[in-house]
Structure formats: structure tokens, C-alpha cells
Short mmCIF file of C-alpha atoms and ligand atoms in Angstrom, two decimals:
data_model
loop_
_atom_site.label_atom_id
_atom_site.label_comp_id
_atom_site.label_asym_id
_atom_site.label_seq_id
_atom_site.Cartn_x
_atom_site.Cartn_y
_atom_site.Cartn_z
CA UNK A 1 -217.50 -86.55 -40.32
CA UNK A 2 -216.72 -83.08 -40.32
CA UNK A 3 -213.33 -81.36 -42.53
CA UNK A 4 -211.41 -78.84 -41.31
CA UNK A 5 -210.63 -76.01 -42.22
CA UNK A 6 -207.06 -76.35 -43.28
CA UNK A 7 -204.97 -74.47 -43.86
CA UNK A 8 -206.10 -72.01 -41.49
CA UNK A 9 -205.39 -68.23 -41.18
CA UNK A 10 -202.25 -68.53 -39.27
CA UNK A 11 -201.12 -71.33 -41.39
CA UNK A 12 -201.99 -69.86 -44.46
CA UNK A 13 -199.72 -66.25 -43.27
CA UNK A 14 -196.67 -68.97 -42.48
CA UNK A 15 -197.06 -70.36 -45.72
CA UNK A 16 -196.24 -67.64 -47.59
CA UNK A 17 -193.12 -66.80 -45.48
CA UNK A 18 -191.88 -70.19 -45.90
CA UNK A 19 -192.20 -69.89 -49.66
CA UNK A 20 -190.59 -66.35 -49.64
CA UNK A 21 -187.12 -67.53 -47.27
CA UNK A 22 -187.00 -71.71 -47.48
CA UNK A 23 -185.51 -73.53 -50.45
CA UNK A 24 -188.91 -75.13 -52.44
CA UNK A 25 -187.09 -78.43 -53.17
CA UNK A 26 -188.33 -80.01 -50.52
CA UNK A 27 -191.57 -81.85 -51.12
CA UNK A 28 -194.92 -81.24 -49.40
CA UNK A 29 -197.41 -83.25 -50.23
CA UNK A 30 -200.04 -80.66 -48.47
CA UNK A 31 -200.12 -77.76 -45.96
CA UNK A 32 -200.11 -79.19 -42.50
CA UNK A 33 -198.09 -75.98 -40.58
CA UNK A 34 -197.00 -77.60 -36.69
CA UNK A 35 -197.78 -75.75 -33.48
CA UNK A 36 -197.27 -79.11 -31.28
CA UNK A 37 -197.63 -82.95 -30.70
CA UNK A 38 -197.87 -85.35 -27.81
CA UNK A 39 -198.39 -88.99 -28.19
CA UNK A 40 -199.72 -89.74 -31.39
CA UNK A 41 -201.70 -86.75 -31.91
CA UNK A 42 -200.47 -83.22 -33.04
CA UNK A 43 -202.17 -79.68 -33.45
CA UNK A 44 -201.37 -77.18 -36.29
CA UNK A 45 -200.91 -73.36 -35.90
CA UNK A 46 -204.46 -72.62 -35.81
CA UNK A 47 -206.01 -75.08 -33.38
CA UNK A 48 -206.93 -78.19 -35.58
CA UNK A 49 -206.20 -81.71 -33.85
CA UNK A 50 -204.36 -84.38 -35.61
CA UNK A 51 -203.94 -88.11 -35.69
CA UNK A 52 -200.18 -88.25 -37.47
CA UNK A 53 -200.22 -91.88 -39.01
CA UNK A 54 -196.65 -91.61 -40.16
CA UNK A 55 -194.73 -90.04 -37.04
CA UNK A 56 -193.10 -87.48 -39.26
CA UNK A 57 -191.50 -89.37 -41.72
CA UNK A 58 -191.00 -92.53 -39.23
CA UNK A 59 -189.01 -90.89 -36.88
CA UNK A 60 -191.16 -90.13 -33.66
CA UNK A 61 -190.59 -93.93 -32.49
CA UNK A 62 -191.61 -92.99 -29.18
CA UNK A 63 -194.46 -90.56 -30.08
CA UNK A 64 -194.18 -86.76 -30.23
CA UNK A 65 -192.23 -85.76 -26.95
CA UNK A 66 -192.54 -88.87 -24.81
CA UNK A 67 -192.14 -87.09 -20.91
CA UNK A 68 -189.00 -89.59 -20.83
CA UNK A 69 -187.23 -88.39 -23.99
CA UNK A 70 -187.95 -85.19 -23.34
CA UNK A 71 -186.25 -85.52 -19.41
CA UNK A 72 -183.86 -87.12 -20.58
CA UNK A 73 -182.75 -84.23 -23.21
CA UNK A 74 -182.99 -81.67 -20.37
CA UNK A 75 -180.97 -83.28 -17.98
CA UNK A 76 -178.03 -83.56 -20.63
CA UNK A 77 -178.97 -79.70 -21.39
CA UNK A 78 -177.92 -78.70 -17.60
CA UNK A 79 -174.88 -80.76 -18.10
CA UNK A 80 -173.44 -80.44 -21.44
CA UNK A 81 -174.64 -79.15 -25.30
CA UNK A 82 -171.50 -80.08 -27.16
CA UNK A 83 -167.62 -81.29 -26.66
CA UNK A 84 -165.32 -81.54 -30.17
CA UNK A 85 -165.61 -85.51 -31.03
CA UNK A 86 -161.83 -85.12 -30.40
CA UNK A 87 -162.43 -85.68 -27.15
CA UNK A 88 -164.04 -88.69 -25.34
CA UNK A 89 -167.86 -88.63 -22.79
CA UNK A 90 -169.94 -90.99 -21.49
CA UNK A 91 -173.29 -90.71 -23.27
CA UNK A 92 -171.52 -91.21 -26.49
CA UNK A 93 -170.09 -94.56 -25.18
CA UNK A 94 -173.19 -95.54 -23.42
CA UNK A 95 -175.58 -95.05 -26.30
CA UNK A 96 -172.91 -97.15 -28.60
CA UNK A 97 -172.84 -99.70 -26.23
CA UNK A 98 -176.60 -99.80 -26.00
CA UNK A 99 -176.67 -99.77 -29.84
CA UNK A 100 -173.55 -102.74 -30.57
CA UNK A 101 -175.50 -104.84 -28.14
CA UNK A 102 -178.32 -104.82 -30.21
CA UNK A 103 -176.47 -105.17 -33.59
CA UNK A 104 -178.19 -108.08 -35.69
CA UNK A 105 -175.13 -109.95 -35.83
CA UNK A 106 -173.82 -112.69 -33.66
CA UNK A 107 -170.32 -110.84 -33.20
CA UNK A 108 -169.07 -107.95 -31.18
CA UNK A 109 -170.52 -104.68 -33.07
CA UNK A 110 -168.36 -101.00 -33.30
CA UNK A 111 -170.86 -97.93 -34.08
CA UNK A 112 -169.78 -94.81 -35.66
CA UNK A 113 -172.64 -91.74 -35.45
CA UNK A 114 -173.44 -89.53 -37.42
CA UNK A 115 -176.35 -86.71 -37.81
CA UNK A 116 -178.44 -88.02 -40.59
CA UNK A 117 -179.06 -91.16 -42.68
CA UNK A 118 -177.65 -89.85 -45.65
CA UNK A 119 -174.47 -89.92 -43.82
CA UNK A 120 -174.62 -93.09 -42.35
CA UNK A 121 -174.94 -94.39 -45.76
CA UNK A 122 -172.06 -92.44 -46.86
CA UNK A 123 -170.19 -93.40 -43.76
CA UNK A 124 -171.28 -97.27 -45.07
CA UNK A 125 -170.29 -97.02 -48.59
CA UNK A 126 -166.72 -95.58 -47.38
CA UNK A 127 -166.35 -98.35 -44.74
CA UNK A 128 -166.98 -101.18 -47.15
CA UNK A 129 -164.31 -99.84 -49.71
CA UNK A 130 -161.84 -99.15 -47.39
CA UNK A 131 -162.59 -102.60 -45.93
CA UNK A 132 -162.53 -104.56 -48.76
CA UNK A 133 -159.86 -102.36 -50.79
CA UNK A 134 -162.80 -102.60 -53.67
CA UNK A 135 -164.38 -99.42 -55.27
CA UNK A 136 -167.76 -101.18 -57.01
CA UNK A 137 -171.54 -101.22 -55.46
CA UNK A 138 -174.78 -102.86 -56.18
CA UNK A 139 -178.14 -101.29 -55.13
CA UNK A 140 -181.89 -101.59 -56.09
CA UNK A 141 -184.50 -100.05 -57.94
CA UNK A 142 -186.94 -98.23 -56.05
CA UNK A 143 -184.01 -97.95 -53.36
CA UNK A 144 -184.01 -94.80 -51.36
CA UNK A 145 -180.67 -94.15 -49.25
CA UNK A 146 -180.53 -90.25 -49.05
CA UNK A 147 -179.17 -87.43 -51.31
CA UNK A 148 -175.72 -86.84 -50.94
CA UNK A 149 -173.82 -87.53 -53.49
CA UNK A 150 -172.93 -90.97 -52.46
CA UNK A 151 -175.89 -91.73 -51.13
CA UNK A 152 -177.77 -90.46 -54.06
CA UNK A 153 -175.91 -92.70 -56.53
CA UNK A 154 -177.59 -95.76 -54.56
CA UNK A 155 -181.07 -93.52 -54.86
CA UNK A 156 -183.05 -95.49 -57.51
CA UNK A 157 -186.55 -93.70 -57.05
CA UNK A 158 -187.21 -90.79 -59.10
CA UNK A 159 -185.39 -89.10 -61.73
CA UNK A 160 -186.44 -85.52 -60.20
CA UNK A 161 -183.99 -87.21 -57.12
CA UNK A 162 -180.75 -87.18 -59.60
CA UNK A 163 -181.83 -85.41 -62.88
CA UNK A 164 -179.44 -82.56 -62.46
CA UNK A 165 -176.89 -83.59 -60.34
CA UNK A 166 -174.58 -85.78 -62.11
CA UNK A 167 -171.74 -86.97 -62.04
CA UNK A 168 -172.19 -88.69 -58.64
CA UNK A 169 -170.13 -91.40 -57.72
CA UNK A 170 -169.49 -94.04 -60.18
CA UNK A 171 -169.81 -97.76 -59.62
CA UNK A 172 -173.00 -98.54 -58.50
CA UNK A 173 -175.24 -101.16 -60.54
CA UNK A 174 -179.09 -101.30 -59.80
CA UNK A 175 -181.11 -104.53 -59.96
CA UNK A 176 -184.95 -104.92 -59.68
CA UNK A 177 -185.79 -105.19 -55.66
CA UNK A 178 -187.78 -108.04 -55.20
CA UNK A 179 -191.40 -106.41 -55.83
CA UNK A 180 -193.45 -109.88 -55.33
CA UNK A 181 -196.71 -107.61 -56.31
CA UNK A 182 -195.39 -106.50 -59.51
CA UNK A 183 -192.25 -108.51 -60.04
CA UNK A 184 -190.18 -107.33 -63.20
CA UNK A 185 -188.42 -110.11 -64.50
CA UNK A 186 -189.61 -113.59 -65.23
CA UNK A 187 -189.12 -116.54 -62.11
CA UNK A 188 -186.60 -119.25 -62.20
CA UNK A 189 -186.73 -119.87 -59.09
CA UNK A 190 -190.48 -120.71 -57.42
CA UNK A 191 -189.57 -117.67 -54.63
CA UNK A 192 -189.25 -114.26 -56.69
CA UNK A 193 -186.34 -113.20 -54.29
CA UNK A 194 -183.84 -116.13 -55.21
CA UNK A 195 -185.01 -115.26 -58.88
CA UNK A 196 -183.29 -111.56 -58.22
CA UNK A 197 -180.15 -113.16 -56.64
CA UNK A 198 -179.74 -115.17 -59.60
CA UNK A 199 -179.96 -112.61 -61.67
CA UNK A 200 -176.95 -110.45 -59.75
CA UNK A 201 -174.79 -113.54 -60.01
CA UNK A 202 -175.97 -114.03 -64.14
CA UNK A 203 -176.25 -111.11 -65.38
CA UNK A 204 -174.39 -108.29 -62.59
CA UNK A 205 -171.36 -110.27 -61.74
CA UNK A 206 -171.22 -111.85 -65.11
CA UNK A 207 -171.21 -108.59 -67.72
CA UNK A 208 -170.27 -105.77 -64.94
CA UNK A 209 -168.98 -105.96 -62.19
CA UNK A 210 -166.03 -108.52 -61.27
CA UNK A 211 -167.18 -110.31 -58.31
CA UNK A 212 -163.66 -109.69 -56.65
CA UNK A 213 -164.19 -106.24 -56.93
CA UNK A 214 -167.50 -105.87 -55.87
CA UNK A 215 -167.19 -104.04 -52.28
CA UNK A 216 -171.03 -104.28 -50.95
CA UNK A 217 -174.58 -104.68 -51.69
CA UNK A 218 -176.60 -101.68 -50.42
CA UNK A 219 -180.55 -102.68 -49.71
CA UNK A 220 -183.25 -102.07 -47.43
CA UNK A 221 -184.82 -105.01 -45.84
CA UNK A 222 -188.28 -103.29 -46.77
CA UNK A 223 -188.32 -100.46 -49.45
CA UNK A 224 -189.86 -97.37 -47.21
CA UNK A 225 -189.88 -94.54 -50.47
CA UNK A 226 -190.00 -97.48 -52.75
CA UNK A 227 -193.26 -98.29 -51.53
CA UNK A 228 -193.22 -100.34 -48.07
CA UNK A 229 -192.27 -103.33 -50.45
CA UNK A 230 -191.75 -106.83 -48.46
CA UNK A 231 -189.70 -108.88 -50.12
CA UNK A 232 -190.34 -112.78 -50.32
CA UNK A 233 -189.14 -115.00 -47.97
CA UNK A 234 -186.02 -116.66 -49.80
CA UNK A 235 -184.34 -113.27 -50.65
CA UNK A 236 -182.41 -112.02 -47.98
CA UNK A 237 -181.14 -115.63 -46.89
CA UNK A 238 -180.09 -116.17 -50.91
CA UNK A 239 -178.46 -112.75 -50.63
CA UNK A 240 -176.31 -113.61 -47.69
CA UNK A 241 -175.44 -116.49 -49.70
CA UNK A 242 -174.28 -114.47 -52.80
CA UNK A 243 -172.47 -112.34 -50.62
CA UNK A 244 -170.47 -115.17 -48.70
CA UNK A 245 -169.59 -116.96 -52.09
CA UNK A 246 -167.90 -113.56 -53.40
CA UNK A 247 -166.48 -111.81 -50.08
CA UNK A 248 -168.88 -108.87 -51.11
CA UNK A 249 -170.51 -107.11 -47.73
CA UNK A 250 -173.52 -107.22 -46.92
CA UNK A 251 -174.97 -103.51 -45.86
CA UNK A 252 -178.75 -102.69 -44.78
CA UNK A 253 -180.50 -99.93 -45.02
CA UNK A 254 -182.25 -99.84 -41.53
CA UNK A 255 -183.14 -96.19 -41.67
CA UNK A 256 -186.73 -96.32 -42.15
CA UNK A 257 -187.33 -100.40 -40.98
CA UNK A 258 -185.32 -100.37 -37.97
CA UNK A 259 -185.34 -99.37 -34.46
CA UNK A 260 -188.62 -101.42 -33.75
CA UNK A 261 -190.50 -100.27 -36.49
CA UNK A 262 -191.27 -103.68 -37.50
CA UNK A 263 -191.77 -105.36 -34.03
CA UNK A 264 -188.04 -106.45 -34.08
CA UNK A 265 -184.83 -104.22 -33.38
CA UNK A 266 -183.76 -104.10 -37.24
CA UNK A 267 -186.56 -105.45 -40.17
CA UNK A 268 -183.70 -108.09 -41.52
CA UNK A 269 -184.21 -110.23 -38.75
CA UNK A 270 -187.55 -111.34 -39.99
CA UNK A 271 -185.52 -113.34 -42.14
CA UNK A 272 -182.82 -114.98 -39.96
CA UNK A 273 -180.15 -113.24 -41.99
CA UNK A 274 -176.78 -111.07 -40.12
CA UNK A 275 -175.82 -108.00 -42.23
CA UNK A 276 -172.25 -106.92 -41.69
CA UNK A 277 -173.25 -102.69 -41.69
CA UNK A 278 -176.57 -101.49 -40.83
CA UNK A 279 -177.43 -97.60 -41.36
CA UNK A 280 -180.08 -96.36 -39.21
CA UNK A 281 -181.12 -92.89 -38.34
CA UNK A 282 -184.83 -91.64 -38.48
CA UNK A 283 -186.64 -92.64 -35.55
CA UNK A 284 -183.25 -93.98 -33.61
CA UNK A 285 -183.67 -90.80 -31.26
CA UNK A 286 -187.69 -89.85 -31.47
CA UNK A 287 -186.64 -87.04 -33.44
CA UNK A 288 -183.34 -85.51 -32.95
CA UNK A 289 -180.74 -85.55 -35.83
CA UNK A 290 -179.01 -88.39 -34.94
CA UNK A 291 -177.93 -91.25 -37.33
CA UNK A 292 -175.21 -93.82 -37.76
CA UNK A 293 -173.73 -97.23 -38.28
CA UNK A 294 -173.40 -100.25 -36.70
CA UNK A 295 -171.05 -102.92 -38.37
CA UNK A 296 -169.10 -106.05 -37.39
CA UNK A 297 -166.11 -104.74 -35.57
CA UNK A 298 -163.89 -106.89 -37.71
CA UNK A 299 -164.76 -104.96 -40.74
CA UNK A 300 -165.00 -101.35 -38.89
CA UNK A 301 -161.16 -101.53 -39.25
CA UNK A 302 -160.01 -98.14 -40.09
CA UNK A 303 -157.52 -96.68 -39.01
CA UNK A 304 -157.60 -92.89 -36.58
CA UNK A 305 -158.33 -89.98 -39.07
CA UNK A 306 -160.08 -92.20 -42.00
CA UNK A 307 -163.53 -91.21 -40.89
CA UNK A 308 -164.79 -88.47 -38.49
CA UNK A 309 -167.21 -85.70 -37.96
CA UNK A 310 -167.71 -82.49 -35.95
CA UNK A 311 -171.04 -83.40 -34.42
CA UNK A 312 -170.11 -87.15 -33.70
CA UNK A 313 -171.62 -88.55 -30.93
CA UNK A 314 -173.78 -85.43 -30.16
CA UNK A 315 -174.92 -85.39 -26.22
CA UNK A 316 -178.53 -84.42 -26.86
CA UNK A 317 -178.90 -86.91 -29.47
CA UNK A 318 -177.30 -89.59 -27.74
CA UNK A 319 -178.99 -89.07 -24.48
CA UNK A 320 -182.71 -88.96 -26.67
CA UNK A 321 -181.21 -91.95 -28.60
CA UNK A 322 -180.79 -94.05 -25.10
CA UNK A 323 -183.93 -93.04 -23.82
CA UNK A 324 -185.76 -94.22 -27.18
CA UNK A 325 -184.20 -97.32 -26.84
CA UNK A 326 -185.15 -98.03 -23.57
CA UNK A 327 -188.74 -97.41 -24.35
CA UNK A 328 -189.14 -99.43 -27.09
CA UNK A 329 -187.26 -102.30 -25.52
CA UNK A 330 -189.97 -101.89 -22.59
CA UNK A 331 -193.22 -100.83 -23.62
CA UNK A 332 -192.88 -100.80 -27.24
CA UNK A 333 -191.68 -103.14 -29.54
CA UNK A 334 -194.65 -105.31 -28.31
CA UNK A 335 -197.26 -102.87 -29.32
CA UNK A 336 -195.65 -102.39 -32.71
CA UNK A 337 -196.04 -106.02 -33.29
CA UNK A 338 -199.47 -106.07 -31.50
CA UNK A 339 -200.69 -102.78 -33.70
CA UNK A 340 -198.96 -104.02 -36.50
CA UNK A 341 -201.45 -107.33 -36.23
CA UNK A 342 -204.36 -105.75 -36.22
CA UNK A 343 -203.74 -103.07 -38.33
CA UNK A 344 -203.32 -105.26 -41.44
CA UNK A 345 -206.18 -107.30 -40.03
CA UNK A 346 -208.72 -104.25 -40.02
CA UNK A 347 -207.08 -102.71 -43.49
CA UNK A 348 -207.81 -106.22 -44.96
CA UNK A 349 -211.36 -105.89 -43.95
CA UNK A 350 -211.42 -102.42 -45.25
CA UNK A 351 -210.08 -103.69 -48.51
CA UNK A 352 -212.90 -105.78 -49.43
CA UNK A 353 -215.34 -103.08 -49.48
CA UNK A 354 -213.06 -100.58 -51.71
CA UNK A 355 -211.60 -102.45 -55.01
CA UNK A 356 -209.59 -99.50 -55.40
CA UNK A 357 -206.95 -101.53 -52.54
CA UNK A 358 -204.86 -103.93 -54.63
CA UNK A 359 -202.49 -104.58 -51.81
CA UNK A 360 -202.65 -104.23 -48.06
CA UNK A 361 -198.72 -104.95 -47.29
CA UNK A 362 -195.97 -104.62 -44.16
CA UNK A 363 -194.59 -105.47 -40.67
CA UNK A 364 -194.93 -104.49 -37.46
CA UNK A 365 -196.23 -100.53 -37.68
CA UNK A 366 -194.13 -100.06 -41.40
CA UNK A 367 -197.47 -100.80 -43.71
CA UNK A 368 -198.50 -99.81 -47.08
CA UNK A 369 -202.03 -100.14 -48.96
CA UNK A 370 -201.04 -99.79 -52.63
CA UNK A 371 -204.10 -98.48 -54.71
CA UNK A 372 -204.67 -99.76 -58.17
CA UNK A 373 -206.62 -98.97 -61.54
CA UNK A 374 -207.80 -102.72 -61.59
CA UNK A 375 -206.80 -105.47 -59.87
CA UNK A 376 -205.91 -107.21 -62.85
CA UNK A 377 -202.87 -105.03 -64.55
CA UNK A 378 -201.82 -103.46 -61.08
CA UNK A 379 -201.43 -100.57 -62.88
CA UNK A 380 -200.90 -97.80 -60.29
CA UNK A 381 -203.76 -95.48 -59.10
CA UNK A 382 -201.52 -92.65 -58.17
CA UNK A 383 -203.95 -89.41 -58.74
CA UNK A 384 -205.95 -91.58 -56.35
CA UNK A 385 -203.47 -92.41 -53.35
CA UNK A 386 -203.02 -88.40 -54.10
CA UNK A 387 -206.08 -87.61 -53.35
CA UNK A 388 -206.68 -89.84 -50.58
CA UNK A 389 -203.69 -88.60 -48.38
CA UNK A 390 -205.57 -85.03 -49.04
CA UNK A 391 -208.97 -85.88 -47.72
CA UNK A 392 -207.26 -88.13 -45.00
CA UNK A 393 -205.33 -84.68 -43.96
CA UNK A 394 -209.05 -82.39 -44.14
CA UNK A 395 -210.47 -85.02 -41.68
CA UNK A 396 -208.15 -84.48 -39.21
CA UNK A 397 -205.27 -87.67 -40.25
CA UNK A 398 -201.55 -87.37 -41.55
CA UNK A 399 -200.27 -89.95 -43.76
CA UNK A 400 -197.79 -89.64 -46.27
CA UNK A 401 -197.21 -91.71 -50.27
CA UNK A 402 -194.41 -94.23 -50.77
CA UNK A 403 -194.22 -95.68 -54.03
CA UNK A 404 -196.08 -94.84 -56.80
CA UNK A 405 -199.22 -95.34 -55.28
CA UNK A 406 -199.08 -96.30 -51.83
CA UNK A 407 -199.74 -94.73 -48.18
CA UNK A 408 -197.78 -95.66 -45.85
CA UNK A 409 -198.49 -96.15 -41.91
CA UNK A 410 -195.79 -95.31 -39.72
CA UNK A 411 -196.94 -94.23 -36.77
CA UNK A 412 -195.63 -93.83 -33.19
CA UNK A 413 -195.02 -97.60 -31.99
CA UNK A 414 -196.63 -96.61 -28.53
CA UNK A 415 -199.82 -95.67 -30.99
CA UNK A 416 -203.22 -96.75 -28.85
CA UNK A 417 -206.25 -98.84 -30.43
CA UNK A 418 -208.58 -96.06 -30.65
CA UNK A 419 -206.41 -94.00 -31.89
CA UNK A 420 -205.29 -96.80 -34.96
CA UNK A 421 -209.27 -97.05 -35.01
CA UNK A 422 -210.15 -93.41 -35.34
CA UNK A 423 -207.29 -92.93 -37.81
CA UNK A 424 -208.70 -95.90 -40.04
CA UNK A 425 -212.14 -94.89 -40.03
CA UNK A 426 -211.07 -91.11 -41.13
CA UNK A 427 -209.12 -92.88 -43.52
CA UNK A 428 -211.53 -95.40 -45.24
CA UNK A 429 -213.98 -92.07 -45.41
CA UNK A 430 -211.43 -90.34 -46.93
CA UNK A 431 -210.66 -93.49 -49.58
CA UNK A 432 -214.68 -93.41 -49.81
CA UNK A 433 -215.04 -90.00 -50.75
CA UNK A 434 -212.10 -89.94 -53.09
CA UNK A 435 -213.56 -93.05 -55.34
CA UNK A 436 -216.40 -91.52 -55.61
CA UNK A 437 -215.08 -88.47 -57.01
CA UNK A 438 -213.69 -90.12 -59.71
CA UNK A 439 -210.01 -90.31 -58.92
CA UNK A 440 -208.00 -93.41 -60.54
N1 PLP B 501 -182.28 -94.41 -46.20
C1 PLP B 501 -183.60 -94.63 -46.10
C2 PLP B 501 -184.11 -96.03 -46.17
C3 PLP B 501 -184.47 -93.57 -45.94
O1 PLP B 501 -185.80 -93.79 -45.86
C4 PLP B 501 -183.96 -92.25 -45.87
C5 PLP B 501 -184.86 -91.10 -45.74
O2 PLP B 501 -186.02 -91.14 -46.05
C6 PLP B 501 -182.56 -92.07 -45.96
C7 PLP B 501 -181.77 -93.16 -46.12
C8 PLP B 501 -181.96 -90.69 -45.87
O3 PLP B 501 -182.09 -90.19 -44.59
P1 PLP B 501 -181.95 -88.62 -44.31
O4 PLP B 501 -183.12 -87.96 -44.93
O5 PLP B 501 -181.90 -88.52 -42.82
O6 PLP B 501 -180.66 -88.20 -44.93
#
């Protein structure tokens, strides 16, 4: 298997300029500089082919400019770019009314949109306390929800994320997320989800927060930053529980687990459970800003002028965001399930050969393989999922870390076979190579 040579000249030039005018803050975890994409497969500035195993970062649902996406953004370009959200058009109302009808909740759904999933979550936390008239929050460990200043106060991840920036807003507990690989506090209940439930109702709504002012609890159905953490089977019905006993809403944090990405509209529905707001953005329109909220129209009850935006309901956005939705509904979600399969059935075989894998874990196309000093402690091999993403990027493959020492897989759902195949077998070279250097 041959590397590349990467970056190249071009890239290399681009670099530089990028350092010299863009703000640094953003992270890069190594120097892949885009000249185009199509399908699953993208080319950088200097001619060197790509597999991209994480579809930017899980947004290209429908692969890089899917023919129909791209149509259908310029037929709406002919027609319209913008209109104030003062005023009403059809797209905006069609692509709502595609999105309500898939809400995952058995009741008639009102969607507000927005341009990012920072401020969906924002648009979530203000819903729920003007909703509920109450002002206090819990979220999770390891929880990513943006970085906005609301958002970022649910942000549990990394101190780099909030060092700096406080005060943020106030009233927001975190809990443990339910982490059944390396579970934090001790079980008293047999499934390590109900054990984290129990402790929100013990210890959270005992010593903190009065349940009857407790306005929501914010959580994704799968950590995506956290580290494509599935929680156990009991939590999220035990959740909806808690939340039913104390009037306290419900919200998920679809942004990264829904819109097929786990073989099912939203990932919460692998556990039979209705949220009353879920936030999604990411791969909602294959790659345009576009991001929002769906929630039970009997808590979306504010009133004219509460909530609103300039680019509301954007016409390119929504137009991309109906198209993606039609694809996945028909040609798809299937092959995310399908891919999904035997993804985590070849990773499983690839995990027996390299005992640096302590955990092959996900749904649908959303997996992580979670490397590990010894299987034993589970102490994280970060320096060696590091490394591993390099080499994977030299032979020719994109992933990206979650966690603290993770890849994750989040490719296109319309992702082929041989592509999946080619991408693992880079991969497991790439894992090969990076043992044997010596990396833990
Ligand atoms: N919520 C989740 C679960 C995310 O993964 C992200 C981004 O990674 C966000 C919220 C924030 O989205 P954005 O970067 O569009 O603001």
C-alpha cells in the first residue's frame, strides 16, 4: 500500500494562507486541503483521491453532491436566494411539513429552523423555559451540544471547550452519561442506564435542583464528540420515566445521530422512547447550514416575537434539506442499516487480530472503535487513535477522533461495499503500522 504525498505543494501554499487570515481555534486534526468530492470519495488540491469515512463531520448524509441535491439547490437558485422570515414561502413550509411528519413522537410536531446546531440547541433550551416557566437544566458528561454560550454550558467535553469563557449560563447540572464500557459510578440497578437515572432522582433532584423547577434534560441518544457512546438498553425508557414523574422535558440531541445516521430517522427510536424537542442540524441538508427543532406542538407554544431569526427557513437549505430527505427515505436509510451490519461485523473481525481495539461500538453508519492500553484497565490509548487517524489520512482515508480515544465512522449512508472494504483495509494497515511503531 502506497502513502501519499500529503500535504502536497498546492496544499502546503494554502496552508500557510489559512494560518496567516483564519482564526486557529478551530481544530484540525491533520492537513487534508479540499479541491472536490462526489459520492463517498473526495480529492484534495493537488490530485490525491480520498475515501472520507466521516462525511465531513457527519453531515454529507447523501454523499458529497448527490446529482439530486445538487438540482435541487439550482432550481431554487433560478427562483429565489432569500425572502426576510417576516414573510411566508413554500419550501419553508414544505420542508417543515416533511420534517413534523417524521418527528419521533406520536403527536402533531411544529419545527422552528435555524442555521446551525448550536442554535437549535439554543432555540431548545429557550423553548423548554419558556414552556415550562422553569430556568434549571440537566446535561451529561462527555455531552457535546455546540459553543454558544447556551449551548456551551450543556458542553461537558473538554475544558479547552469552556476554559475561558465563563460565565455562561447558569443552571445546568451534569451527570455521568451512561458509558457501559467504562461506567463511573457503581450499579444498583443490573442495566447501567437505570443506575444513572437513579442517580438524577437521588442525588440531582435531591441536593440541586428542585424537581418542579427543573425545565429539561438535554442528551444525545448516542454521544458523537463524547465518543460514539451507546447507552444500555434501560436508559432512555427510565429517562422518559423520570421525566414524566417530574413534568421535566425531555430534549435530544439528534444533531450528529439523526437524520438516518443510525438506520432510523432519529437514534432515540432504537429505544421505543418519544422526546418532546429534538435538535438536529449536521447532515439534515447534505451539507448546507441548515439546522433546527422539531418539538411537540403543544409545548412549541410561544407566542409571535419570542423566537426568530434572519435566515429562518433559508430556500437553499430547505430545498437541499427536502431533497436529503427524500433520498434517505428511498435509497438510504436501508443501506445505513445494511452498512452499518457489516461494518461492525468486519471491524469485529479486525479486532481480534489487533489487541490494541478494546471496543468496536455503534448503529447504523454512527460507529466507534475505542483503542486501549490493555484490555484490562481500559485505560485510553489516545497517542495511538492519534496516530492511526494520521496514517489512515497518508493512505488515502479520512476519519476523524471522538472521545478520548476513539475513531469514529460516519460516512455517507449511500457509502458502497467496496468502498467500506477499501476504507477498512487502509485502515487496519494504518492501525498495523501504528502498533508497531510503538504508539499506546
Ligand atoms: N450537538 C451535537 C450532538 C453535535 O455533534 C454538534 C457538533 O458537532 C453540535 C450540537 C453543534 O453543532 P454546530 O457545530 O453546527 O453548531
Amino acid at each position: 500500500m502506497k502513502k501519499l504525498t500529503v500535504p502536497g505543494k498546492k496544499g502546503r501554499k494554502l496552508i500557510e494562507r489559512d494560518r496567516a487570515v483564519i482564526s486557529q481555534s478551530y481544530p484540525r486534526p491533520y492537513d487534508f486541503v479540499m479541491d472536490h468530492g462526489l459520492g463517498s470519495e473526495v480529492w484534495d488540491v493537488d490530485g490525491n483521491r480520498f475515501l472520507d469515512l466521516c462525511a465531513g463531520i457527519g453531515v454529507c448524509q447523501t454523499g458529497h453532491n448527490h446529482p439530486k441535491v445538487v438540482e435541487a439547490i439550482k432550481h431554487q437558485l433560478d427562483r429565489f436566494i432569500h425572502i426576510s422570515s417576516d414573510f411566508f414561502h413554500p419550501i419553508w413550509i414544505e420542508f417543515s411539513e416533511r420534517l413534523a411528519s417524521i418527528a419521533p413522537f406520536d403527536e402533531p410536531a411544529k419545527v422552528f429552523l435555524a442555521n446551525s446546531g448550536t442554535e437549535a440547541v439554543e432555540a431548545a433550551i429557550k423553548l423548554a423555559r419558556h414552556h415550562t416557566g422553569r430556568n434549571q437544566f440537566i446535561g451529561f458528561y462527555g455531552g457535546f451540544h455546540g459553543r454558544t454560550l447556551g449551548s456551551l454550558s450543556f458542553t461537558a467535553r473538554k475544558p479547552v471547550y469552556r476554559d475561558g469563557f465563563f460565565p455562561m449560563m447558569s443552571g445546568v447540572a451534569h451527570v455521568p452519561f451512561p458509558d457501559p464500557y467504562r461506567p463511573v459510578l457503581n450499579l444498583t440497578h443490573e442495566d447501567y442506564g437505570e443506575t444513572i437515572v437513579e442517580f438524577i432522582e437521588s442525588v440531582i433532584l435531591k441536593n440541586l435542583i428542585p424537581p418542579d423547577n427543573c425545565a429539561a434534560i438535554l442528551v444525545e441518544p448516542i454521544q458523537g464528540e463524547g465518543g460514539y457512546i451507546v447507552p444500555p438498553d434501560g436508559f432512555f425508557p427510565a429517562l422518559r420515566r423520570l421525566c414524566d414523574k417530574y413534568g421535566i422535558l425531555l430534549i435530544a440531541d439528534e444533531i450528529q445521530s439523526g437524520v438516518g445516521r443510525t438506520g432510523k430517522w432519529w437514534a432515540i427510536e432504537h429505544w421505543n422512547t418519544e422526546p418532546d424537542i429534538v435538535c438536529t442540524a449536521k447532515g439534515i441538508a447534505s451539507g448546507l447550514p441548515l439546522g433546527g427543532i422539531v418539538s411537540r406542538a403543544s409545548v412549541m407554544d410561544w407566542p409571535e416575537g419570542a423566537h426568530a431569526n434572519t435566515f429562518g427557513g433559508n430556500p437553499i437549505a430547505c430545498t437541499a434539506g427536502l431533497a436529503t430527505l427524500e433520498l434517505i427515505e428511498s435509497e438510504m436509510m436501508q443501506n445505513a442499516k445494511e452498512m452499518g451490519e457489516y461494518t461492525l461485523d468486519a471491524l469485529a473481525e479486525i479486532q481480534v487480530r489487533h489487541p490494541s481495539i478494546g471496543q468496536v461500538r455503534g448503529k447504523g453508519l454512527m460507529i466507534g472503535i475505542d483503542f486501549v492500553k490493555d484490555h484490562d484497565t481500559r485505560k485510553p490509548a489516545s497517542d495511538l487513535r492519534d496516530r492511526i487517524a494520521e496514517l489512515a489520512f497518508e493512505y488515502g482515508v479520512l476519519t476523524l477522533g471522538c472521545g478520548d480515544s476513539a475513531i469514529r465512522l460516519s460516512p455517507p449512508l449511500n457509502i458502497t461495499k467496496s468502498l467500506m472494504d477499501e476504507g477498512l483495509e487502509i485502515l487496519e494497515t494504518a492501525i498495523s503500522e501504528a502498533e508497531a511503531e510503538g504508539f499506546d
